[in-house]
PDB file of C-alpha atoms in Angstrom:
ATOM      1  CA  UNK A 379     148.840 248.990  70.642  1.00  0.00           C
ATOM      2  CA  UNK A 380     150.315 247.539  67.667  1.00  0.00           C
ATOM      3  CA  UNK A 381     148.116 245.600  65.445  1.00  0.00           C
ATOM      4  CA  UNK A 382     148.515 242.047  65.677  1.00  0.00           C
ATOM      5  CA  UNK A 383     148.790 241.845  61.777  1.00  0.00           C
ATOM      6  CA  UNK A 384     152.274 243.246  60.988  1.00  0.00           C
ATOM      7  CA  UNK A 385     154.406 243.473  58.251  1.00  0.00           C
ATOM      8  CA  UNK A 386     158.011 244.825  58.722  1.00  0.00           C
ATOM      9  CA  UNK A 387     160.188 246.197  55.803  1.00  0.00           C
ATOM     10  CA  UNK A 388     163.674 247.153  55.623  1.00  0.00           C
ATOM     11  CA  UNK A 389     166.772 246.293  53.514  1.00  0.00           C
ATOM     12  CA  UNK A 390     167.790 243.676  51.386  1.00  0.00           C
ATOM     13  CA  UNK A 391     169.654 241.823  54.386  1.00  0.00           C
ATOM     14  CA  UNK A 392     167.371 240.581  57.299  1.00  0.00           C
ATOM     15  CA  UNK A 393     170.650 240.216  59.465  1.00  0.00           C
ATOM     16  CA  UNK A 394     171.227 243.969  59.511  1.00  0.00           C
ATOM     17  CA  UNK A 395     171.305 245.783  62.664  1.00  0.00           C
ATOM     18  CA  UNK A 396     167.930 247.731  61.845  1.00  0.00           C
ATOM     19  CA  UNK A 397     165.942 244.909  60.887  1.00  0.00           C
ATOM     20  CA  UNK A 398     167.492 242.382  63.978  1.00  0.00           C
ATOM     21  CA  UNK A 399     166.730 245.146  66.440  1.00  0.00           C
ATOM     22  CA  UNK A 400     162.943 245.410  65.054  1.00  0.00           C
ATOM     23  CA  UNK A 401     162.252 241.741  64.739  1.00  0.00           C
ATOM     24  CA  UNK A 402     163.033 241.128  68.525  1.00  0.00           C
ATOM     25  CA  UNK A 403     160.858 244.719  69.711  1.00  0.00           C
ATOM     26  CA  UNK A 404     157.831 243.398  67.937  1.00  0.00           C
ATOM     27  CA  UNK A 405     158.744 239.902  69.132  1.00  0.00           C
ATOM     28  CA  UNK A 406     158.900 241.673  72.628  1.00  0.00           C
ATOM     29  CA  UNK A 407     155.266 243.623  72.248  1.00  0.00           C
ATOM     30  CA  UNK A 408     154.103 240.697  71.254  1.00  0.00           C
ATOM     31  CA  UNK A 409     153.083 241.653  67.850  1.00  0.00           C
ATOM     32  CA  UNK A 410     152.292 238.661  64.596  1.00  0.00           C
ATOM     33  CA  UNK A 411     154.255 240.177  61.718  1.00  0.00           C
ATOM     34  CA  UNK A 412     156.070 238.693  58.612  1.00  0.00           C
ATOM     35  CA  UNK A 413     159.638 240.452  58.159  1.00  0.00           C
ATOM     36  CA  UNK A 414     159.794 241.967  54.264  1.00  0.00           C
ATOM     37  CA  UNK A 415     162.976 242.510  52.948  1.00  0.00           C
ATOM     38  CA  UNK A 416     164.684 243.770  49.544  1.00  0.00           C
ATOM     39  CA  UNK A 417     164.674 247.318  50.339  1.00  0.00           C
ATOM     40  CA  UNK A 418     168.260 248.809  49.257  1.00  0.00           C
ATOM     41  CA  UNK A 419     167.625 252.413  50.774  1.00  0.00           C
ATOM     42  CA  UNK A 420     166.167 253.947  53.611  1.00  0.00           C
ATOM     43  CA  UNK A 421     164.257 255.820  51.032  1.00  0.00           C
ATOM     44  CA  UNK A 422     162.961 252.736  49.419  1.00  0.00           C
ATOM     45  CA  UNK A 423     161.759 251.187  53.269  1.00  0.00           C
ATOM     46  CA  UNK A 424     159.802 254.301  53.435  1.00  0.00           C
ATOM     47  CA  UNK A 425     158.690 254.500  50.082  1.00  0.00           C
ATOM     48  CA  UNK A 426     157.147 251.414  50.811  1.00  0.00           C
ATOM     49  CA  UNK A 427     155.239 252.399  53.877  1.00  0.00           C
ATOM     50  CA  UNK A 428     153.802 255.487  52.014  1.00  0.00           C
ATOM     51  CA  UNK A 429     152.550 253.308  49.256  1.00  0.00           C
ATOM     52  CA  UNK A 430     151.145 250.942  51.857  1.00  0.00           C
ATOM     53  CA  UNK A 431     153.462 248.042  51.319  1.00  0.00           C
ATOM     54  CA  UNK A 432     154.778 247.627  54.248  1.00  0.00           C
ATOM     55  CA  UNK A 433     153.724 249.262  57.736  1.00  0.00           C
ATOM     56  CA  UNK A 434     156.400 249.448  60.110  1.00  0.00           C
ATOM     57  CA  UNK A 435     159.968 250.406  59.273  1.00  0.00           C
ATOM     58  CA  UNK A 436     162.830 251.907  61.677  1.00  0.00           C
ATOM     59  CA  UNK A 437     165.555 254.261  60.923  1.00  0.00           C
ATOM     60  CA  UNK A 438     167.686 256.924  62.475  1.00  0.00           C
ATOM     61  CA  UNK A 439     167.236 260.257  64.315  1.00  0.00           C
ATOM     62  CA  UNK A 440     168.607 262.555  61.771  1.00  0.00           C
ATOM     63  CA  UNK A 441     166.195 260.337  59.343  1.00  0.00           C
ATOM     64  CA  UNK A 442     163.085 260.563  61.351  1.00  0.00           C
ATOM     65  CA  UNK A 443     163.388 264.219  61.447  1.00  0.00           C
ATOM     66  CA  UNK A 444     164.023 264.793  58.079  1.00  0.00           C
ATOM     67  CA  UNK A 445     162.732 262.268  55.926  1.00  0.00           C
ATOM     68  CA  UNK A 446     159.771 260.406  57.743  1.00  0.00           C
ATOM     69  CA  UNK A 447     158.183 263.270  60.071  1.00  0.00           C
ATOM     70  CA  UNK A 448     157.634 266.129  56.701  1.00  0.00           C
ATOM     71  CA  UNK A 449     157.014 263.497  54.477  1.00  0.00           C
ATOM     72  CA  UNK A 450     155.107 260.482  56.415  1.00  0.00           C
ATOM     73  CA  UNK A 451     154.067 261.610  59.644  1.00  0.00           C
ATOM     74  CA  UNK A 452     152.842 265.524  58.879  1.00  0.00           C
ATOM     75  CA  UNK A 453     150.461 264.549  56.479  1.00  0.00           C
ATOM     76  CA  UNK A 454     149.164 261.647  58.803  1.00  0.00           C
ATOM     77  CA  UNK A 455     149.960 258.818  56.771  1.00  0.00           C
ATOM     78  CA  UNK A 456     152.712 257.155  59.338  1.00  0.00           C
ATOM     79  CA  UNK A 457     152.807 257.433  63.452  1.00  0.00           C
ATOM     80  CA  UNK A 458     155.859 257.353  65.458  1.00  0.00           C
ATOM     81  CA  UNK A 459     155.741 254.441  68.105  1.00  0.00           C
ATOM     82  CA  UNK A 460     159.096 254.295  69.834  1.00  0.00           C
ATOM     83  CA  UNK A 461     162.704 254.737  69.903  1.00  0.00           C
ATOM     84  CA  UNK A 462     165.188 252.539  70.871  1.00  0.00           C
ATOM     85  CA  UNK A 463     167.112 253.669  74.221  1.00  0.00           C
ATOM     86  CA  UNK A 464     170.567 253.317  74.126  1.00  0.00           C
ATOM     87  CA  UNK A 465     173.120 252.722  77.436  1.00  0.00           C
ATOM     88  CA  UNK A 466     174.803 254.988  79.264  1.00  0.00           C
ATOM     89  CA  UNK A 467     178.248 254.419  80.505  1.00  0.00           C
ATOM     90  CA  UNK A 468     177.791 252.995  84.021  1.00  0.00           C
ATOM     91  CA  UNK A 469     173.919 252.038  83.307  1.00  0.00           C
ATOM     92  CA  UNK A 470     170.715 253.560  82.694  1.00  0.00           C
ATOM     93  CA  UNK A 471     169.242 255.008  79.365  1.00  0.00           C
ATOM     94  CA  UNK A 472     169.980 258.072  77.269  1.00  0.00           C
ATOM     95  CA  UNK A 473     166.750 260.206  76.415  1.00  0.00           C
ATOM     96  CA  UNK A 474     166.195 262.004  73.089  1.00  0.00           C
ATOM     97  CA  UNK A 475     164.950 264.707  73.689  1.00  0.00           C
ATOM     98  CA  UNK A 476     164.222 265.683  70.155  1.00  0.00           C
ATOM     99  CA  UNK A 477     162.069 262.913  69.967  1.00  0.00           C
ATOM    100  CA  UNK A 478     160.027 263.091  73.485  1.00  0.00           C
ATOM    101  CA  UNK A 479     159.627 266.990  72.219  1.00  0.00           C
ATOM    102  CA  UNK A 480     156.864 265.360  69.552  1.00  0.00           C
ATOM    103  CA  UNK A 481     155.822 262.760  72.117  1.00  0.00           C
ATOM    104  CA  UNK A 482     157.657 259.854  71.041  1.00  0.00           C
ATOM    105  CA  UNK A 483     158.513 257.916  74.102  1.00  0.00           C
ATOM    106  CA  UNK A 484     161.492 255.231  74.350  1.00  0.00           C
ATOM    107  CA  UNK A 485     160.992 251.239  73.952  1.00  0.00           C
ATOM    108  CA  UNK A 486     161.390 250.850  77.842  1.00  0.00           C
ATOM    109  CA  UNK A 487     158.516 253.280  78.279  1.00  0.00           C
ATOM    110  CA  UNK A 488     155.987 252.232  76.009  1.00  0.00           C
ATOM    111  CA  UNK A 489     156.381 248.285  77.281  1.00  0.00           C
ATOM    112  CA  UNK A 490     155.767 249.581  80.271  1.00  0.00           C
ATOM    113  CA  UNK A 491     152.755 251.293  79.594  1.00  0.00           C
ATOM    114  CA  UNK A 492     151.823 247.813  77.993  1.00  0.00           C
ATOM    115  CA  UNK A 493     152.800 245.387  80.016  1.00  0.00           C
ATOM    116  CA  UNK A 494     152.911 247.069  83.484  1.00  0.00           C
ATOM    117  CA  UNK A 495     156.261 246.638  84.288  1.00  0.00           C
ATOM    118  CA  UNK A 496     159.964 246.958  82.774  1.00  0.00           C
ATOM    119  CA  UNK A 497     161.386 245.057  79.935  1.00  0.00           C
ATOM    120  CA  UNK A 498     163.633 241.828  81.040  1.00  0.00           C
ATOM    121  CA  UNK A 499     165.350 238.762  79.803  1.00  0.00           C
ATOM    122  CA  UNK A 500     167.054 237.579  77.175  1.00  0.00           C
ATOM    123  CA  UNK A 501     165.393 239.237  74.237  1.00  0.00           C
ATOM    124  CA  UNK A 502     165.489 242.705  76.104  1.00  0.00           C
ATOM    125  CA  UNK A 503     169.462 242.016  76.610  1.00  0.00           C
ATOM    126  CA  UNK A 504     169.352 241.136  72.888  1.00  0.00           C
ATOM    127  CA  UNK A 505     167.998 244.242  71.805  1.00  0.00           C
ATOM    128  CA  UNK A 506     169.844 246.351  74.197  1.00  0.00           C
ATOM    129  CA  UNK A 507     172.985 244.695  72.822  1.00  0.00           C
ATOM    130  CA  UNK A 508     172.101 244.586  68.932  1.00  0.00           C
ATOM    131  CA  UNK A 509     170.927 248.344  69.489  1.00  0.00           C
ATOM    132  CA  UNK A 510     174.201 249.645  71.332  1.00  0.00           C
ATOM    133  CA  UNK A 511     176.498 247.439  68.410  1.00  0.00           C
ATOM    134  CA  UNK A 512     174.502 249.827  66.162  1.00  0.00           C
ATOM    135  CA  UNK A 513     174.767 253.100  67.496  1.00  0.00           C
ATOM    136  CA  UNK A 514     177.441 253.495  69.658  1.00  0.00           C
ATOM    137  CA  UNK A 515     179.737 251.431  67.511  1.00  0.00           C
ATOM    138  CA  UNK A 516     177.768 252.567  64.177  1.00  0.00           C
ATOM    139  CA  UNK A 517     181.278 253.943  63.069  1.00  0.00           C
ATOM    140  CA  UNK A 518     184.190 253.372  64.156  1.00  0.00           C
ATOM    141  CA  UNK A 519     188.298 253.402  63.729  1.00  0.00           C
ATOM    142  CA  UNK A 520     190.269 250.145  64.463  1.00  0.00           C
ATOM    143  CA  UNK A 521     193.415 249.780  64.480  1.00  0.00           C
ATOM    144  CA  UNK A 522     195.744 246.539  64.312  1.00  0.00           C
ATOM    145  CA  UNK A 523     196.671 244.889  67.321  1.00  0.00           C
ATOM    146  CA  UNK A 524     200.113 245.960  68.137  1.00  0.00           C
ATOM    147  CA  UNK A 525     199.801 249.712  66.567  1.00  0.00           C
ATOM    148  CA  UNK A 526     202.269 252.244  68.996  1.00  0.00           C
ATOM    149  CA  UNK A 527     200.430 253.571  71.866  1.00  0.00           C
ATOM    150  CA  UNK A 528     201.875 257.031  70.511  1.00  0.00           C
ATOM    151  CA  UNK A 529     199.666 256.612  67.273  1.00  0.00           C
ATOM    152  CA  UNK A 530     196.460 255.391  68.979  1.00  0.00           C
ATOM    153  CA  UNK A 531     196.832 258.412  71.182  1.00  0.00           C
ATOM    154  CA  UNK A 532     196.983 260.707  68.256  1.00  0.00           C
ATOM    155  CA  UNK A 533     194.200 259.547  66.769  1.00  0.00           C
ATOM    156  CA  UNK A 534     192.112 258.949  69.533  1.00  0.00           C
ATOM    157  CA  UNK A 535     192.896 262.735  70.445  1.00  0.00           C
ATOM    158  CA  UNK A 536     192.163 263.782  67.308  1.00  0.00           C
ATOM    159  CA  UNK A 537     188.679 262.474  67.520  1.00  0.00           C
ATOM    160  CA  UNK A 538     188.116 264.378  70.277  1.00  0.00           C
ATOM    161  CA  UNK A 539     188.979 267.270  69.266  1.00  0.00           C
ATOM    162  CA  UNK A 540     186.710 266.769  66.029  1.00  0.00           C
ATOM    163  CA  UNK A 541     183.818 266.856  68.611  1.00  0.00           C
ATOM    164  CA  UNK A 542     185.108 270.282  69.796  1.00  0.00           C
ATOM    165  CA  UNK A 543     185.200 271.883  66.118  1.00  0.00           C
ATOM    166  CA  UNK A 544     182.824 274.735  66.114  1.00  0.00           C
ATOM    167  CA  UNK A 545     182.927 274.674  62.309  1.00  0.00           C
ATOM    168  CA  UNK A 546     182.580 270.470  61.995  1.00  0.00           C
ATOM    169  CA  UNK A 547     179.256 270.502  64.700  1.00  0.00           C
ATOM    170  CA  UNK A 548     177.630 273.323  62.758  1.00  0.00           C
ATOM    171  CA  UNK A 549     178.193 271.728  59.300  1.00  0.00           C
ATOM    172  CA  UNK A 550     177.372 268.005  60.737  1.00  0.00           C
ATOM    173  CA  UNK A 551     173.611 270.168  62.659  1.00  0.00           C
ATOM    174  CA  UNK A 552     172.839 271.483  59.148  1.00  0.00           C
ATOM    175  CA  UNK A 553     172.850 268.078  57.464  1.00  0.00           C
ATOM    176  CA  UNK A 554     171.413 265.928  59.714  1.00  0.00           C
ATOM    177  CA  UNK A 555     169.533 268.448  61.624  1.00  0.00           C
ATOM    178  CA  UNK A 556     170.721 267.864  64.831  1.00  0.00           C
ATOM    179  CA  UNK A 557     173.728 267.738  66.621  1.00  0.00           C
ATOM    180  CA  UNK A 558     176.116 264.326  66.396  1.00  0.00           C
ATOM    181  CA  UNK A 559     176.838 261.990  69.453  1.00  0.00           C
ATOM    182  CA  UNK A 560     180.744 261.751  70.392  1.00  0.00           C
ATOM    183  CA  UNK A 561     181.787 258.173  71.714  1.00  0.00           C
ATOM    184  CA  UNK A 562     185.074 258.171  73.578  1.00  0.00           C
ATOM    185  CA  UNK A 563     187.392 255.183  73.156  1.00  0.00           C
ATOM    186  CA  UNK A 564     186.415 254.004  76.474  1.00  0.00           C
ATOM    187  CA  UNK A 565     182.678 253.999  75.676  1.00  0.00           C
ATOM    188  CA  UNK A 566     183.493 252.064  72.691  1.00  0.00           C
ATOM    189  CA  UNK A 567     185.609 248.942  74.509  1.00  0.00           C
ATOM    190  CA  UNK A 568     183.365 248.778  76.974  1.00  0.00           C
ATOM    191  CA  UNK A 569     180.659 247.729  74.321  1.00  0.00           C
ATOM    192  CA  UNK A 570     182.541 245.287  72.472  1.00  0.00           C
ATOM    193  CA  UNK A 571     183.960 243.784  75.996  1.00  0.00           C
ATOM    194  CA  UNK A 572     180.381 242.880  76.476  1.00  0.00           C
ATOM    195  CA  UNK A 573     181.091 240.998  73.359  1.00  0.00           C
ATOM    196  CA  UNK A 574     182.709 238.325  75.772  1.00  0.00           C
ATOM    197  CA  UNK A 575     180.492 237.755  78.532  1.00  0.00           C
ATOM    198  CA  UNK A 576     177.128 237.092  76.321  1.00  0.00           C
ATOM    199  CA  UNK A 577     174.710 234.743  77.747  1.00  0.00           C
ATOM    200  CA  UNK A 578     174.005 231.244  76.073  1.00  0.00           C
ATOM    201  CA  UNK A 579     170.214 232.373  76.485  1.00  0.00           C
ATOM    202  CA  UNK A 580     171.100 236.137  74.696  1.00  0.00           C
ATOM    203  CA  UNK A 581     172.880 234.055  71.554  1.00  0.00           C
ATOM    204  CA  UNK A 582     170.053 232.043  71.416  1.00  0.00           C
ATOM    205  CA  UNK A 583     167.312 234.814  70.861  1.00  0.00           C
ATOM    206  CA  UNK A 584     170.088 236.239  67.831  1.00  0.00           C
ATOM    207  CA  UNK A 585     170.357 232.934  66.641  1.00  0.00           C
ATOM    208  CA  UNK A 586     166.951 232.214  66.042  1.00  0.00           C
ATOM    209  CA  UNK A 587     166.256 235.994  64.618  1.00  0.00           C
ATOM    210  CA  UNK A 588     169.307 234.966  61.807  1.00  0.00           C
ATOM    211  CA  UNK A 589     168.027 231.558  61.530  1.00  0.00           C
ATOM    212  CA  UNK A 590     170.877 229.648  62.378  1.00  0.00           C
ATOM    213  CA  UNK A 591     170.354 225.982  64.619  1.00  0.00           C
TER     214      UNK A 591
END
């Protein structure tokens, strides 16, 4: 379990993606913790948990594997606890299977194991929502409204085809040490139409986590 005395670091902006998603998980697990912020780096959040500052921090795949497993978890001074599942077109999960390799088990599973049953209501939508925002729309091309339907289709094709270059996935699995996920325009409109139909309760669990009344 997670220790009932819990301090969470991250970045210098509590209303970032990483830190909202964390603060509602350990709200969710029902963990006491005190959110720490004025970290400007990844590298400083887990500088901070090496020196014992802070101990609990989040980040991404490619930084798990290559900054916090060699440097935090190999030599036994950090522990993977979860990762955060992210929605698959037409419902369900995505697994990482890089991560369940070394035993780390999704969000879902290890409330589960808690709790005895699955995750619900409006902090789980909130997290589900906050976490999809941040992954599946981590990066991404807008264009104006109006822009020719000839130009979105070139660029949207182009995209693709970036996802298909043998050269591009080989360079991208060298940096980042594994390979990158491809959104499709469709997977990306369908997140942000969910943008419309949030629930007065989900608004209020992101309202409270930024502090507004």
């Amino acid at each position: 379990a997670i220790p009932q005395s819990q301090i969470s670091g991250r970045c210098d902006n509590p209303a970032t993606p990483q830190d909202v998603r964390t603060n509602i998980a350990l709200q969710l697990l029902g963990a006491k913790f005190r959110m720490v912020t004025g970290f400007r780096s990844a590298n400083d959040a887990m500088k901070s948990v090496g020196q014992n500052e802070t101990n609990f921090t989040s980040t991404t795949v490619p930084g798990f594997v290559t900054m916090v497993t060699p440097n935090l978890v190999a030599n036994g001074m950090a522990m993977p606890y979860f990762y955060y599942p992210v929605t698959k077109p037409g419902g369900g999960f995505d697994r990482i299977a890089l991560l369940e390799k070394q035993g780390v088990k999704s969000f879902a599973e290890v409330y589960r194991e808690a709790f005895g049953k699955a995750p619900s209501g409006p902090k789980w939508e909130a997290m589900l929502l906050v976490n999809d925002l941040s992954t599946l729309m981590l990066r991404a091309m807008l264009l104006p409204k109006g822009t020719p339907q000839p130009a979105v289709d070139e660029l949207r094709d182009g995209v693709a085809a970036l996802g298909r270059d043998e050269a591009f996935l080989k360079d991208y699995e060298r940096v980042n040490a594994l390979p990158p996920e491809m959104v499709s325009a469709e997977q990306g409109q369908e997140v942000l139409a969910r943008l419309k139909t949030v629930k007065p309760e989900v608004v209020g669990v992101l309202k409270a986590v930024f502090g507004i009344k």
